Amino acid sequence: MIKFFRKIRQNVLFEGKTEKYLKYAIGEIILVVIGILIALQINNWNENRKESNKEDLLIDVLITDLQSKKAEFTSDLAIGKSIIRNSDVSINYWKKSSDIDTLNLKYLLKYLAEDEWFFNENSPVYATIAGSELWKQLPDSLNRQIDNMYRIQFGLIKSAFAKQSEYALNGKLNFLAPNHLLNLNESTLNLQRIVAENDEDFIVFLELFKSGVIRLTSKFETTIPSIDRLIENLEFYKNDK
């Protein structure tokens, strides 16, 4: 009888230990699972952070590229306005006096011979971003704005530069070279004498050249504010995501 009760007691104690061990094991498993989930979450967070940093870097590089283009256009715009202003002075002086003004003559002859005006609208930065995962994540409106800037607006500026070079080459071949006006080391008075002998041709080429510069400056005046808006939208997207 005593052995029977002793056996029952041992079974109860064993069952109690088993339940305790089972709970402990379950607790350990839960902790391990929680640890794995936390590790995965941290890994995902790190990967997302790396991807976000990569996106931010691409956006910053694009902004830098746009700022560089803006600085180039701003400088060209100032030069263009100066050419228009000085051309108007000479054209108006000729219309009033039928004479060639010496004030800006060398300046204008120099630019009339500039037939190497060029703008490269291709951008490695844009090409990289357009083929990246970032492009797919950007809002459609921002995609269109970037695409419009690099493909259309910059393309129009390139075309205007090409046309301007045509005007300059035409003037160089048909007026400047035949009249020995490519060498600006001559005195201003001597240059004025040569130009005055062909004053109507000079004014025609000058007005043609000026019309091309007006077209270019118009493109700059439209594009520069567009660049500012695009940069603002890119910075907003980077800071808001």
Short mmCIF file of C-alpha atoms in Angstrom, two decimals:
data_model
loop_
_atom_site.label_atom_id
_atom_site.label_comp_id
_atom_site.label_asym_id
_atom_site.label_seq_id
_atom_site.Cartn_x
_atom_site.Cartn_y
_atom_site.Cartn_z
CA MET A 1 0.00 0.00 0.00
CA ILE A 2 2.78 2.38 0.91
CA LYS A 3 4.56 1.58 -2.37
CA PHE A 4 1.36 2.33 -4.27
CA PHE A 5 0.95 5.82 -2.75
CA ARG A 6 4.67 6.49 -3.21
CA LYS A 7 4.34 5.65 -6.91
CA ILE A 8 1.35 7.96 -7.28
CA ARG A 9 3.30 10.76 -5.63
CA GLN A 10 6.27 10.22 -7.94
CA ASN A 11 3.98 10.32 -10.99
CA VAL A 12 2.45 13.58 -9.81
CA LEU A 13 5.87 15.13 -9.27
CA PHE A 14 7.03 13.87 -12.69
CA GLU A 15 3.98 15.30 -14.37
CA GLY A 16 4.56 18.61 -12.61
CA LYS A 17 8.16 18.73 -13.82
CA THR A 18 7.13 17.74 -17.33
CA GLU A 19 4.58 20.54 -17.46
CA LYS A 20 7.17 22.97 -16.14
CA TYR A 21 9.75 21.83 -18.72
CA LEU A 22 7.16 22.01 -21.46
CA LYS A 23 6.27 25.58 -20.54
CA TYR A 24 9.96 26.47 -20.38
CA ALA A 25 10.58 24.93 -23.79
CA ILE A 26 7.62 26.74 -25.30
CA GLY A 27 8.87 29.98 -23.78
CA GLU A 28 12.32 29.41 -25.26
CA ILE A 29 10.83 28.71 -28.67
CA ILE A 30 8.75 31.87 -28.47
CA LEU A 31 11.82 33.90 -27.53
CA VAL A 32 13.79 32.41 -30.41
CA VAL A 33 10.97 33.17 -32.85
CA ILE A 34 10.67 36.72 -31.51
CA GLY A 35 14.45 37.13 -31.86
CA ILE A 36 14.35 35.90 -35.46
CA LEU A 37 11.46 38.24 -36.28
CA ILE A 38 13.28 41.17 -34.70
CA ALA A 39 16.45 40.31 -36.63
CA LEU A 40 14.49 40.10 -39.89
CA GLN A 41 12.80 43.40 -39.12
CA ILE A 42 16.14 45.05 -38.40
CA ASN A 43 17.59 43.59 -41.60
CA ASN A 44 14.61 44.83 -43.61
CA TRP A 45 14.91 48.23 -41.98
CA ASN A 46 18.62 48.38 -42.83
CA GLU A 47 17.96 47.33 -46.43
CA ASN A 48 15.17 49.90 -46.75
CA ARG A 49 17.43 52.54 -45.27
CA LYS A 50 20.22 51.64 -47.72
CA GLU A 51 17.75 51.79 -50.61
CA SER A 52 16.39 55.10 -49.36
CA ASN A 53 19.92 56.51 -49.03
CA LYS A 54 20.67 55.35 -52.57
CA GLU A 55 17.52 57.06 -53.83
CA ASP A 56 18.44 60.24 -51.96
CA LEU A 57 21.91 60.15 -53.52
CA LEU A 58 20.48 59.77 -57.03
CA ILE A 59 18.07 62.64 -56.44
CA ASP A 60 20.89 64.83 -55.08
CA VAL A 61 23.04 64.05 -58.14
CA LEU A 62 20.11 64.92 -60.42
CA ILE A 63 19.57 68.19 -58.57
CA THR A 64 23.28 69.01 -58.93
CA ASP A 65 23.08 68.30 -62.67
CA LEU A 66 20.06 70.58 -63.01
CA GLN A 67 21.77 73.33 -61.02
CA SER A 68 24.78 73.06 -63.33
CA LYS A 69 22.53 73.40 -66.38
CA LYS A 70 20.79 76.38 -64.78
CA ALA A 71 24.12 78.12 -64.12
CA GLU A 72 25.14 77.52 -67.74
CA PHE A 73 21.85 78.90 -69.07
CA THR A 74 21.99 81.91 -66.73
CA SER A 75 25.46 82.79 -68.00
CA ASP A 76 24.39 82.30 -71.64
CA LEU A 77 21.29 84.40 -71.02
CA ALA A 78 23.42 87.31 -69.80
CA ILE A 79 25.66 87.03 -72.89
CA GLY A 80 22.61 86.83 -75.16
CA LYS A 81 21.04 89.94 -73.68
CA SER A 82 24.33 91.78 -74.09
CA ILE A 83 24.50 90.80 -77.79
CA ILE A 84 20.90 91.93 -78.36
CA ARG A 85 21.49 95.21 -76.56
CA ASN A 86 24.67 96.05 -78.47
CA SER A 87 23.15 94.94 -81.77
CA ASP A 88 20.19 97.26 -81.24
CA VAL A 89 22.54 100.16 -80.57
CA SER A 90 24.40 99.61 -83.84
CA ILE A 91 21.28 98.90 -85.91
CA ASN A 92 19.43 101.96 -84.59
CA TYR A 93 22.50 104.16 -85.08
CA TRP A 94 22.78 102.99 -88.70
CA LYS A 95 19.06 103.58 -89.34
CA LYS A 96 19.32 107.15 -88.05
CA SER A 97 22.67 108.16 -89.53
CA SER A 98 23.35 105.63 -92.31
CA ASP A 99 26.73 105.13 -90.67
CA ILE A 100 28.42 102.33 -88.70
CA ASP A 101 28.93 103.00 -85.03
CA THR A 102 32.45 102.19 -83.77
CA LEU A 103 31.41 101.76 -80.12
CA ASN A 104 30.52 98.05 -80.23
CA LEU A 105 31.90 97.14 -83.64
CA LYS A 106 34.69 94.75 -82.57
CA TYR A 107 32.38 93.18 -80.01
CA LEU A 108 29.73 92.46 -82.65
CA LEU A 109 32.19 91.23 -85.28
CA LYS A 110 33.62 88.82 -82.71
CA TYR A 111 30.22 87.26 -82.01
CA LEU A 112 29.18 87.27 -85.68
CA ALA A 113 32.11 84.89 -86.27
CA GLU A 114 31.10 82.52 -83.42
CA ASP A 115 29.94 79.47 -85.37
CA GLU A 116 30.77 76.87 -82.73
CA TRP A 117 27.84 77.42 -80.40
CA PHE A 118 26.90 74.05 -78.99
CA PHE A 119 24.83 72.49 -76.25
CA ASN A 120 24.90 68.83 -75.24
CA GLU A 121 21.50 67.93 -73.86
CA ASN A 122 22.53 64.33 -73.09
CA SER A 123 22.98 63.66 -69.38
CA PRO A 124 24.52 60.48 -67.87
CA VAL A 125 22.66 61.31 -64.65
CA TYR A 126 19.28 61.37 -66.38
CA ALA A 127 20.11 58.17 -68.31
CA THR A 128 21.04 56.40 -65.06
CA ILE A 129 17.92 57.47 -63.19
CA ALA A 130 15.59 56.76 -66.11
CA GLY A 131 16.70 53.12 -66.06
CA SER A 132 16.67 52.64 -62.29
CA GLU A 133 14.13 51.40 -59.75
CA LEU A 134 13.87 54.97 -58.52
CA TRP A 135 12.20 55.95 -61.80
CA LYS A 136 9.42 53.45 -61.15
CA GLN A 137 8.87 54.76 -57.63
CA LEU A 138 8.70 58.44 -58.52
CA PRO A 139 5.22 59.95 -58.94
CA ASP A 140 4.07 60.05 -62.57
CA SER A 141 3.85 63.82 -62.50
CA LEU A 142 7.50 64.08 -61.39
CA ASN A 143 8.57 61.55 -64.03
CA ARG A 144 6.89 63.60 -66.73
CA GLN A 145 8.45 66.80 -65.43
CA ILE A 146 11.97 65.31 -65.48
CA ASP A 147 11.43 63.72 -68.90
CA ASN A 148 10.04 66.96 -70.33
CA MET A 149 13.03 68.90 -69.05
CA TYR A 150 15.76 66.64 -70.43
CA ARG A 151 14.16 65.44 -73.65
CA ILE A 152 12.03 68.39 -74.76
CA GLN A 153 13.20 71.66 -73.22
CA PHE A 154 16.91 70.82 -73.41
CA GLY A 155 16.32 69.45 -76.91
CA LEU A 156 14.77 72.75 -78.01
CA ILE A 157 17.75 74.65 -76.63
CA LYS A 158 20.11 72.35 -78.53
CA SER A 159 18.18 73.04 -81.75
CA ALA A 160 18.35 76.80 -81.13
CA PHE A 161 22.12 76.58 -80.60
CA ALA A 162 22.50 74.62 -83.85
CA LYS A 163 20.47 77.21 -85.76
CA GLN A 164 22.55 80.01 -84.25
CA SER A 165 25.74 78.32 -85.44
CA GLU A 166 24.24 78.18 -88.95
CA TYR A 167 23.61 81.92 -88.89
CA ALA A 168 27.19 82.60 -87.72
CA LEU A 169 28.70 80.28 -90.33
CA ASN A 170 26.63 81.95 -93.03
CA GLY A 171 27.85 85.38 -91.92
CA LYS A 172 31.44 84.21 -91.70
CA LEU A 173 31.45 82.66 -95.20
CA ASN A 174 29.41 85.32 -97.00
CA PHE A 175 30.41 88.54 -95.26
CA LEU A 176 33.23 88.39 -92.72
CA ALA A 177 35.75 86.26 -94.64
CA PRO A 178 35.27 87.92 -98.08
CA ASN A 179 35.75 91.35 -96.46
CA HIS A 180 38.73 90.29 -94.34
CA LEU A 181 36.88 90.95 -91.09
CA LEU A 182 37.96 87.85 -89.22
CA ASN A 183 41.16 89.49 -87.99
CA LEU A 184 40.11 91.84 -85.20
CA ASN A 185 43.67 93.06 -84.59
CA GLU A 186 42.93 95.79 -87.12
CA SER A 187 42.14 99.22 -85.73
CA THR A 188 38.49 100.00 -85.04
CA LEU A 189 38.53 102.82 -87.58
CA ASN A 190 39.89 100.54 -90.29
CA LEU A 191 37.24 97.92 -89.47
CA GLN A 192 34.57 100.61 -89.59
CA ARG A 193 35.75 101.69 -93.04
CA ILE A 194 35.50 98.14 -94.37
CA VAL A 195 32.08 97.55 -92.84
CA ALA A 196 30.79 100.92 -94.03
CA GLU A 197 31.53 99.91 -97.62
CA ASN A 198 29.11 97.00 -97.16
CA ASP A 199 26.91 98.48 -94.47
CA GLU A 200 23.59 97.04 -95.69
CA ASP A 201 24.99 93.51 -95.82
CA PHE A 202 26.44 93.98 -92.33
CA ILE A 203 23.07 95.08 -90.95
CA VAL A 204 21.28 92.16 -92.62
CA PHE A 205 23.68 89.61 -91.12
CA LEU A 206 23.56 91.36 -87.76
CA GLU A 207 19.77 91.34 -87.66
CA LEU A 208 19.71 87.66 -88.66
CA PHE A 209 22.23 86.82 -85.96
CA LYS A 210 20.28 88.84 -83.40
CA SER A 211 17.05 87.00 -84.24
CA GLY A 212 18.75 83.72 -83.39
CA VAL A 213 20.03 85.11 -80.08
CA ILE A 214 16.51 86.33 -79.26
CA ARG A 215 15.22 82.80 -79.87
CA LEU A 216 17.89 81.38 -77.56
CA THR A 217 17.32 83.87 -74.75
CA SER A 218 13.60 83.15 -74.93
CA LYS A 219 14.34 79.45 -74.39
CA PHE A 220 16.61 80.29 -71.45
CA GLU A 221 14.00 82.54 -69.85
CA THR A 222 11.43 79.73 -70.08
CA THR A 223 13.72 76.91 -68.97
CA ILE A 224 15.44 78.50 -65.96
CA PRO A 225 12.21 78.89 -63.90
CA SER A 226 11.21 75.35 -64.97
CA ILE A 227 14.47 74.03 -63.57
CA ASP A 228 13.79 75.84 -60.29
CA ARG A 229 10.34 74.25 -60.03
CA LEU A 230 11.71 70.80 -60.82
CA ILE A 231 14.46 71.10 -58.20
CA GLU A 232 11.88 72.25 -55.65
CA ASN A 233 9.66 69.23 -56.43
CA LEU A 234 12.59 66.81 -56.22
CA GLU A 235 13.65 68.17 -52.84
CA PHE A 236 10.07 67.98 -51.58
CA TYR A 237 9.79 64.34 -52.71
CA LYS A 238 13.11 63.43 -51.06
CA ASN A 239 12.16 65.04 -47.74
CA ASP A 240 8.56 63.82 -47.73
CA LYS A 241 9.01 60.11 -48.50
#
